[in-house]
Amino acid sequence: MLDNNIKTQLRTYLEKLQQPIELIASLDGSGKAQEMLAMLQDIAALSTKVSVRHDGDAPRKPSFAVGRPSEAARISFAGIPMGHEFTSLILALLHTGGHPPKAEASVIEEIRAIPGRFHFETFISLSCHNCPDVVQALNLMAVLNPGISHQMIDGALYQDEVTARQIMGVPTVLLNGQPFGQGRMTLEEIVGQIDTGALQREADKVSARAPFDVLIVGGGPAGAAAAIYAARKGIRTGVVSERFGGQVLDTLAIENFISVKETDGPKLAAALEQHVREYDVDIINLQRAEALLPGTVGGLIELRLASGASVKSKTVILATGARWREMNVPGEKEYRGHGVAYCPHCDGPLFKGKRVAVIGGGNSGVEAAIDLAGVVAHVTLLEFESSLRADAILQKKLFSLANVTVITQALSTEVSGDGKKVNGLVYTDRKSGQGHRIDLEGIFVQIGLLPNSDWLKGTIALSARGEIEIDARGETSLPGVFAAGDVTTVPYKQIVIAMGEGSKAALSAFDYLIRSSVA
């Protein structure tokens, strides 16, 4: 089941086990069950501390659990965790076997102290790059707290259950059989949802911080670059971020980051955070900015957060990035996660054999249609303009696919559904004015980005598109406030450009501090 290269790497990892673990398989007569058993036997052959049993009687078959011989197993996998989830399996083995996790000590203690019984189930797809973060977080919680258990479920393997539960996006998490969350969630976010006092305690800690010299709002490429450049100047630097990595976390393939031939969003985001943490930077994560109050406290700029906390700084760099643009038509919000999706790589496998639409004829939309065509029964791509905007090579590939239909001059007007999930899309032909309906089960929206600047309206000068207006130095309309990256008026929303702009904003903020202190 496992090739020799994987076995060699896995053997090295398993040498870190501090105590015996066992793999308990619950099998049926399927081919997948035989593959699963072969994988477990391969793993056990690599370490004397690993044993395999196949007398499990879990409700979902095939599946297997990871536990210690003297305890009931609290981690299980309903499916073969390969692809993006192979790391989740390795970490489950290591942590169950006593290898210490890399989480913050305060978070570990908080998890251990959570009272109650919590059984989590996470539906994933093996091609989803957001799913492993959730799976690994819940597995770690299960290792640390005897009252918590977790099972990963491969939606493609349990398609009937996915259909019955109306699961239309991954990762989808259930807690004690009830919906808990969907999409990327960090360990701290999950803990905050089940430990009701955690959010208030964190808000109190944030508000107690001393004022910063430079406070960066946003943890994407622009924010990370700004933090590094500011910290290297030896000034007190802080980063407030809703999720470190920002929009990069939702980007799969990155092939235009200079000097790096290819990488993916989660890897780059992890590298950004690791680099920032090499410096004396105070990272305040999982906090959403709500208001900017310039010069209200002794000349300091105050940033108020949605948690109720507030932080103060001499200068601020706004690097809040952008988010997926929505169609803003009836039915879109109602069926988000129930047929309306924004990540074809994550959610595409859930629509295997079904009919879907892709909205948008730029590079993102055409790439999404090409990817989906290999999984779904049929793809209809709708573009507002009279022709596609994607690169010629992508269009050539798109038009070579037999199960793709392209409709131009199409204005999407409504997402229809049966009350539980999407069943169609209504659009208007802009040339003839006639309305049409397409029967389908999924809609993937790929129409660009919107700047995350809504919370700044009335406070700072914004363009007609909602972008923060800046000059050549990254200065905004407010003294001491700078901005960088996709949230600004700088053209060409690219990772490498955002990093340059973040660096420039930090240098400008430092120059402002020097001149202000002299004055």
JSON list of N, CA and C in Angstrom, two decimals, residues 361-409:
[
{"chain": "A", "resi": 361, "resn": "GLY", "atom": "N", "xyz": [-15.33, 34.04, -15.92]},
{"chain": "A", "resi": 361, "resn": "GLY", "atom": "CA", "xyz": [-14.53, 33.58, -17.04]},
{"chain": "A", "resi": 361, "resn": "GLY", "atom": "C", "xyz": [-13.09, 34.06, -17.02]},
{"chain": "A", "resi": 362, "resn": "GLY", "atom": "N", "xyz": [-12.61, 34.47, -15.85]},
{"chain": "A", "resi": 362, "resn": "GLY", "atom": "CA", "xyz": [-11.19, 34.81, -15.71]},
{"chain": "A", "resi": 362, "resn": "GLY", "atom": "C", "xyz": [-10.38, 33.55, -15.48]},
{"chain": "A", "resi": 363, "resn": "ASN", "atom": "N", "xyz": [-9.11, 33.72, -15.13]},
{"chain": "A", "resi": 363, "resn": "ASN", "atom": "CA", "xyz": [-8.25, 32.56, -14.90]},
{"chain": "A", "resi": 363, "resn": "ASN", "atom": "C", "xyz": [-8.80, 31.64, -13.82]},
{"chain": "A", "resi": 364, "resn": "SER", "atom": "N", "xyz": [-9.26, 32.23, -12.72]},
{"chain": "A", "resi": 364, "resn": "SER", "atom": "CA", "xyz": [-9.77, 31.41, -11.62]},
{"chain": "A", "resi": 364, "resn": "SER", "atom": "C", "xyz": [-10.97, 30.59, -12.05]},
{"chain": "A", "resi": 365, "resn": "GLY", "atom": "N", "xyz": [-11.91, 31.23, -12.77]},
{"chain": "A", "resi": 365, "resn": "GLY", "atom": "CA", "xyz": [-13.11, 30.52, -13.20]},
{"chain": "A", "resi": 365, "resn": "GLY", "atom": "C", "xyz": [-12.82, 29.42, -14.19]},
{"chain": "A", "resi": 366, "resn": "VAL", "atom": "N", "xyz": [-11.96, 29.69, -15.16]},
{"chain": "A", "resi": 366, "resn": "VAL", "atom": "CA", "xyz": [-11.65, 28.68, -16.17]},
{"chain": "A", "resi": 366, "resn": "VAL", "atom": "C", "xyz": [-10.85, 27.53, -15.55]},
{"chain": "A", "resi": 367, "resn": "GLU", "atom": "N", "xyz": [-9.90, 27.85, -14.66]},
{"chain": "A", "resi": 367, "resn": "GLU", "atom": "CA", "xyz": [-9.16, 26.78, -13.97]},
{"chain": "A", "resi": 367, "resn": "GLU", "atom": "C", "xyz": [-10.11, 25.92, -13.15]},
{"chain": "A", "resi": 368, "resn": "ALA", "atom": "N", "xyz": [-11.07, 26.55, -12.49]},
{"chain": "A", "resi": 368, "resn": "ALA", "atom": "CA", "xyz": [-12.05, 25.80, -11.70]},
{"chain": "A", "resi": 368, "resn": "ALA", "atom": "C", "xyz": [-12.87, 24.88, -12.59]},
{"chain": "A", "resi": 369, "resn": "ALA", "atom": "N", "xyz": [-13.31, 25.38, -13.74]},
{"chain": "A", "resi": 369, "resn": "ALA", "atom": "CA", "xyz": [-14.11, 24.56, -14.65]},
{"chain": "A", "resi": 369, "resn": "ALA", "atom": "C", "xyz": [-13.31, 23.37, -15.17]},
{"chain": "A", "resi": 370, "resn": "ILE", "atom": "N", "xyz": [-12.04, 23.58, -15.47]},
{"chain": "A", "resi": 370, "resn": "ILE", "atom": "CA", "xyz": [-11.18, 22.49, -15.96]},
{"chain": "A", "resi": 370, "resn": "ILE", "atom": "C", "xyz": [-11.02, 21.42, -14.87]},
{"chain": "A", "resi": 371, "resn": "ASP", "atom": "N", "xyz": [-10.74, 21.86, -13.65]},
{"chain": "A", "resi": 371, "resn": "ASP", "atom": "CA", "xyz": [-10.59, 20.91, -12.54]},
{"chain": "A", "resi": 371, "resn": "ASP", "atom": "C", "xyz": [-11.87, 20.12, -12.29]},
{"chain": "A", "resi": 372, "resn": "LEU", "atom": "N", "xyz": [-12.99, 20.83, -12.26]},
{"chain": "A", "resi": 372, "resn": "LEU", "atom": "CA", "xyz": [-14.27, 20.18, -11.95]},
{"chain": "A", "resi": 372, "resn": "LEU", "atom": "C", "xyz": [-14.69, 19.22, -13.05]},
{"chain": "A", "resi": 373, "resn": "ALA", "atom": "N", "xyz": [-14.32, 19.51, -14.28]},
{"chain": "A", "resi": 373, "resn": "ALA", "atom": "CA", "xyz": [-14.73, 18.65, -15.40]},
{"chain": "A", "resi": 373, "resn": "ALA", "atom": "C", "xyz": [-14.23, 17.23, -15.25]},
{"chain": "A", "resi": 374, "resn": "GLY", "atom": "N", "xyz": [-13.14, 17.04, -14.52]},
{"chain": "A", "resi": 374, "resn": "GLY", "atom": "CA", "xyz": [-12.62, 15.70, -14.30]},
{"chain": "A", "resi": 374, "resn": "GLY", "atom": "C", "xyz": [-13.33, 14.95, -13.20]},
{"chain": "A", "resi": 375, "resn": "VAL", "atom": "N", "xyz": [-14.24, 15.62, -12.50]},
{"chain": "A", "resi": 375, "resn": "VAL", "atom": "CA", "xyz": [-14.93, 15.00, -11.34]},
{"chain": "A", "resi": 375, "resn": "VAL", "atom": "C", "xyz": [-16.43, 14.91, -11.55]},
{"chain": "A", "resi": 376, "resn": "VAL", "atom": "N", "xyz": [-17.02, 16.00, -12.03]},
{"chain": "A", "resi": 376, "resn": "VAL", "atom": "CA", "xyz": [-18.48, 16.08, -12.12]},
{"chain": "A", "resi": 376, "resn": "VAL", "atom": "C", "xyz": [-18.98, 15.59, -13.47]},
{"chain": "A", "resi": 377, "resn": "ALA", "atom": "N", "xyz": [-20.31, 15.49, -13.59]},
{"chain": "A", "resi": 377, "resn": "ALA", "atom": "CA", "xyz": [-20.89, 15.03, -14.85]},
{"chain": "A", "resi": 377, "resn": "ALA", "atom": "C", "xyz": [-20.81, 16.10, -15.92]},
{"chain": "A", "resi": 378, "resn": "HIS", "atom": "N", "xyz": [-21.10, 17.35, -15.54]},
{"chain": "A", "resi": 378, "resn": "HIS", "atom": "CA", "xyz": [-21.12, 18.43, -16.52]},
{"chain": "A", "resi": 378, "resn": "HIS", "atom": "C", "xyz": [-20.87, 19.76, -15.84]},
{"chain": "A", "resi": 379, "resn": "VAL", "atom": "N", "xyz": [-20.14, 20.64, -16.53]},
{"chain": "A", "resi": 379, "resn": "VAL", "atom": "CA", "xyz": [-19.86, 21.99, -16.04]},
{"chain": "A", "resi": 379, "resn": "VAL", "atom": "C", "xyz": [-20.41, 23.01, -17.02]},
{"chain": "A", "resi": 380, "resn": "THR", "atom": "N", "xyz": [-21.16, 23.98, -16.51]},
{"chain": "A", "resi": 380, "resn": "THR", "atom": "CA", "xyz": [-21.58, 25.13, -17.30]},
{"chain": "A", "resi": 380, "resn": "THR", "atom": "C", "xyz": [-20.86, 26.35, -16.76]},
{"chain": "A", "resi": 381, "resn": "LEU", "atom": "N", "xyz": [-20.05, 26.99, -17.60]},
{"chain": "A", "resi": 381, "resn": "LEU", "atom": "CA", "xyz": [-19.33, 28.19, -17.19]},
{"chain": "A", "resi": 381, "resn": "LEU", "atom": "C", "xyz": [-20.07, 29.41, -17.72]},
{"chain": "A", "resi": 382, "resn": "LEU", "atom": "N", "xyz": [-20.39, 30.36, -16.85]},
{"chain": "A", "resi": 382, "resn": "LEU", "atom": "CA", "xyz": [-21.10, 31.57, -17.23]},
{"chain": "A", "resi": 382, "resn": "LEU", "atom": "C", "xyz": [-20.21, 32.78, -17.04]},
{"chain": "A", "resi": 383, "resn": "GLU", "atom": "N", "xyz": [-20.09, 33.60, -18.09]},
{"chain": "A", "resi": 383, "resn": "GLU", "atom": "CA", "xyz": [-19.28, 34.82, -18.06]},
{"chain": "A", "resi": 383, "resn": "GLU", "atom": "C", "xyz": [-20.15, 36.02, -18.41]},
{"chain": "A", "resi": 384, "resn": "PHE", "atom": "N", "xyz": [-20.01, 37.10, -17.65]},
{"chain": "A", "resi": 384, "resn": "PHE", "atom": "CA", "xyz": [-20.82, 38.29, -17.83]},
{"chain": "A", "resi": 384, "resn": "PHE", "atom": "C", "xyz": [-20.50, 39.00, -19.14]},
{"chain": "A", "resi": 385, "resn": "GLU", "atom": "N", "xyz": [-19.21, 39.05, -19.50]},
{"chain": "A", "resi": 385, "resn": "GLU", "atom": "CA", "xyz": [-18.81, 39.76, -20.71]},
{"chain": "A", "resi": 385, "resn": "GLU", "atom": "C", "xyz": [-19.05, 38.91, -21.96]},
{"chain": "A", "resi": 386, "resn": "SER", "atom": "N", "xyz": [-18.72, 39.46, -23.13]},
{"chain": "A", "resi": 386, "resn": "SER", "atom": "CA", "xyz": [-18.98, 38.77, -24.40]},
{"chain": "A", "resi": 386, "resn": "SER", "atom": "C", "xyz": [-17.92, 37.71, -24.72]},
{"chain": "A", "resi": 387, "resn": "SER", "atom": "N", "xyz": [-16.83, 37.70, -23.97]},
{"chain": "A", "resi": 387, "resn": "SER", "atom": "CA", "xyz": [-15.78, 36.70, -24.20]},
{"chain": "A", "resi": 387, "resn": "SER", "atom": "C", "xyz": [-15.09, 36.40, -22.88]},
{"chain": "A", "resi": 388, "resn": "LEU", "atom": "N", "xyz": [-14.42, 35.26, -22.82]},
{"chain": "A", "resi": 388, "resn": "LEU", "atom": "CA", "xyz": [-13.70, 34.87, -21.61]},
{"chain": "A", "resi": 388, "resn": "LEU", "atom": "C", "xyz": [-12.47, 35.75, -21.44]},
{"chain": "A", "resi": 389, "resn": "ARG", "atom": "N", "xyz": [-12.04, 35.94, -20.19]},
{"chain": "A", "resi": 389, "resn": "ARG", "atom": "CA", "xyz": [-10.89, 36.79, -19.89]},
{"chain": "A", "resi": 389, "resn": "ARG", "atom": "C", "xyz": [-9.65, 35.99, -19.51]},
{"chain": "A", "resi": 390, "resn": "ALA", "atom": "N", "xyz": [-9.77, 34.68, -19.46]},
{"chain": "A", "resi": 390, "resn": "ALA", "atom": "CA", "xyz": [-8.67, 33.83, -19.02]},
{"chain": "A", "resi": 390, "resn": "ALA", "atom": "C", "xyz": [-7.56, 33.78, -20.07]},
{"chain": "A", "resi": 391, "resn": "ASP", "atom": "N", "xyz": [-6.38, 33.33, -19.65]},
{"chain": "A", "resi": 391, "resn": "ASP", "atom": "CA", "xyz": [-5.25, 33.17, -20.57]},
{"chain": "A", "resi": 391, "resn": "ASP", "atom": "C", "xyz": [-5.63, 32.22, -21.70]},
{"chain": "A", "resi": 392, "resn": "ALA", "atom": "N", "xyz": [-5.04, 32.45, -22.87]},
{"chain": "A", "resi": 392, "resn": "ALA", "atom": "CA", "xyz": [-5.38, 31.68, -24.07]},
{"chain": "A", "resi": 392, "resn": "ALA", "atom": "C", "xyz": [-5.15, 30.19, -23.87]},
{"chain": "A", "resi": 393, "resn": "ILE", "atom": "N", "xyz": [-4.07, 29.83, -23.18]},
{"chain": "A", "resi": 393, "resn": "ILE", "atom": "CA", "xyz": [-3.76, 28.40, -23.00]},
{"chain": "A", "resi": 393, "resn": "ILE", "atom": "C", "xyz": [-4.82, 27.71, -22.15]},
{"chain": "A", "resi": 394, "resn": "LEU", "atom": "N", "xyz": [-5.36, 28.45, -21.17]},
{"chain": "A", "resi": 394, "resn": "LEU", "atom": "CA", "xyz": [-6.43, 27.88, -20.34]},
{"chain": "A", "resi": 394, "resn": "LEU", "atom": "C", "xyz": [-7.72, 27.74, -21.15]},
{"chain": "A", "resi": 395, "resn": "GLN", "atom": "N", "xyz": [-8.03, 28.73, -21.98]},
{"chain": "A", "resi": 395, "resn": "GLN", "atom": "CA", "xyz": [-9.23, 28.65, -22.81]},
{"chain": "A", "resi": 395, "resn": "GLN", "atom": "C", "xyz": [-9.14, 27.47, -23.79]},
{"chain": "A", "resi": 396, "resn": "LYS", "atom": "N", "xyz": [-7.97, 27.26, -24.34]},
{"chain": "A", "resi": 396, "resn": "LYS", "atom": "CA", "xyz": [-7.79, 26.14, -25.28]},
{"chain": "A", "resi": 396, "resn": "LYS", "atom": "C", "xyz": [-8.09, 24.82, -24.60]},
{"chain": "A", "resi": 397, "resn": "LYS", "atom": "N", "xyz": [-7.59, 24.66, -23.38]},
{"chain": "A", "resi": 397, "resn": "LYS", "atom": "CA", "xyz": [-7.86, 23.44, -22.63]},
{"chain": "A", "resi": 397, "resn": "LYS", "atom": "C", "xyz": [-9.34, 23.32, -22.31]},
{"chain": "A", "resi": 398, "resn": "LEU", "atom": "N", "xyz": [-9.95, 24.42, -21.90]},
{"chain": "A", "resi": 398, "resn": "LEU", "atom": "CA", "xyz": [-11.37, 24.40, -21.54]},
{"chain": "A", "resi": 398, "resn": "LEU", "atom": "C", "xyz": [-12.24, 23.94, -22.70]},
{"chain": "A", "resi": 399, "resn": "PHE", "atom": "N", "xyz": [-12.03, 24.52, -23.87]},
{"chain": "A", "resi": 399, "resn": "PHE", "atom": "CA", "xyz": [-12.87, 24.21, -25.02]},
{"chain": "A", "resi": 399, "resn": "PHE", "atom": "C", "xyz": [-12.60, 22.82, -25.60]},
{"chain": "A", "resi": 400, "resn": "SER", "atom": "N", "xyz": [-11.56, 22.15, -25.11]},
{"chain": "A", "resi": 400, "resn": "SER", "atom": "CA", "xyz": [-11.28, 20.78, -25.56]},
{"chain": "A", "resi": 400, "resn": "SER", "atom": "C", "xyz": [-12.06, 19.75, -24.76]},
{"chain": "A", "resi": 401, "resn": "LEU", "atom": "N", "xyz": [-12.73, 20.19, -23.68]},
{"chain": "A", "resi": 401, "resn": "LEU", "atom": "CA", "xyz": [-13.42, 19.26, -22.79]},
{"chain": "A", "resi": 401, "resn": "LEU", "atom": "C", "xyz": [-14.86, 19.05, -23.25]},
{"chain": "A", "resi": 402, "resn": "ALA", "atom": "N", "xyz": [-15.23, 17.78, -23.37]},
{"chain": "A", "resi": 402, "resn": "ALA", "atom": "CA", "xyz": [-16.56, 17.45, -23.91]},
{"chain": "A", "resi": 402, "resn": "ALA", "atom": "C", "xyz": [-17.70, 17.75, -22.95]},
{"chain": "A", "resi": 403, "resn": "ASN", "atom": "N", "xyz": [-17.41, 17.75, -21.65]},
{"chain": "A", "resi": 403, "resn": "ASN", "atom": "CA", "xyz": [-18.50, 17.93, -20.68]},
{"chain": "A", "resi": 403, "resn": "ASN", "atom": "C", "xyz": [-18.54, 19.34, -20.10]},
{"chain": "A", "resi": 404, "resn": "VAL", "atom": "N", "xyz": [-18.11, 20.32, -20.90]},
{"chain": "A", "resi": 404, "resn": "VAL", "atom": "CA", "xyz": [-18.15, 21.73, -20.49]},
{"chain": "A", "resi": 404, "resn": "VAL", "atom": "C", "xyz": [-18.93, 22.55, -21.51]},
{"chain": "A", "resi": 405, "resn": "THR", "atom": "N", "xyz": [-19.84, 23.37, -21.01]},
{"chain": "A", "resi": 405, "resn": "THR", "atom": "CA", "xyz": [-20.57, 24.33, -21.85]},
{"chain": "A", "resi": 405, "resn": "THR", "atom": "C", "xyz": [-20.22, 25.74, -21.38]},
{"chain": "A", "resi": 406, "resn": "VAL", "atom": "N", "xyz": [-19.92, 26.63, -22.31]},
{"chain": "A", "resi": 406, "resn": "VAL", "atom": "CA", "xyz": [-19.57, 28.01, -21.98]},
{"chain": "A", "resi": 406, "resn": "VAL", "atom": "C", "xyz": [-20.68, 28.94, -22.47]},
{"chain": "A", "resi": 407, "resn": "ILE", "atom": "N", "xyz": [-21.18, 29.78, -21.58]},
{"chain": "A", "resi": 407, "resn": "ILE", "atom": "CA", "xyz": [-22.22, 30.75, -21.92]},
{"chain": "A", "resi": 407, "resn": "ILE", "atom": "C", "xyz": [-21.68, 32.14, -21.59]},
{"chain": "A", "resi": 408, "resn": "THR", "atom": "N", "xyz": [-21.58, 33.00, -22.59]},
{"chain": "A", "resi": 408, "resn": "THR", "atom": "CA", "xyz": [-21.12, 34.38, -22.37]},
{"chain": "A", "resi": 408, "resn": "THR", "atom": "C", "xyz": [-22.32, 35.33, -22.34]},
{"chain": "A", "resi": 409, "resn": "GLN", "atom": "N", "xyz": [-22.04, 36.56, -21.92]},
{"chain": "A", "resi": 409, "resn": "GLN", "atom": "CA", "xyz": [-23.09, 37.58, -21.75]},
{"chain": "A", "resi": 409, "resn": "GLN", "atom": "C", "xyz": [-24.23, 37.07, -20.89]}
]
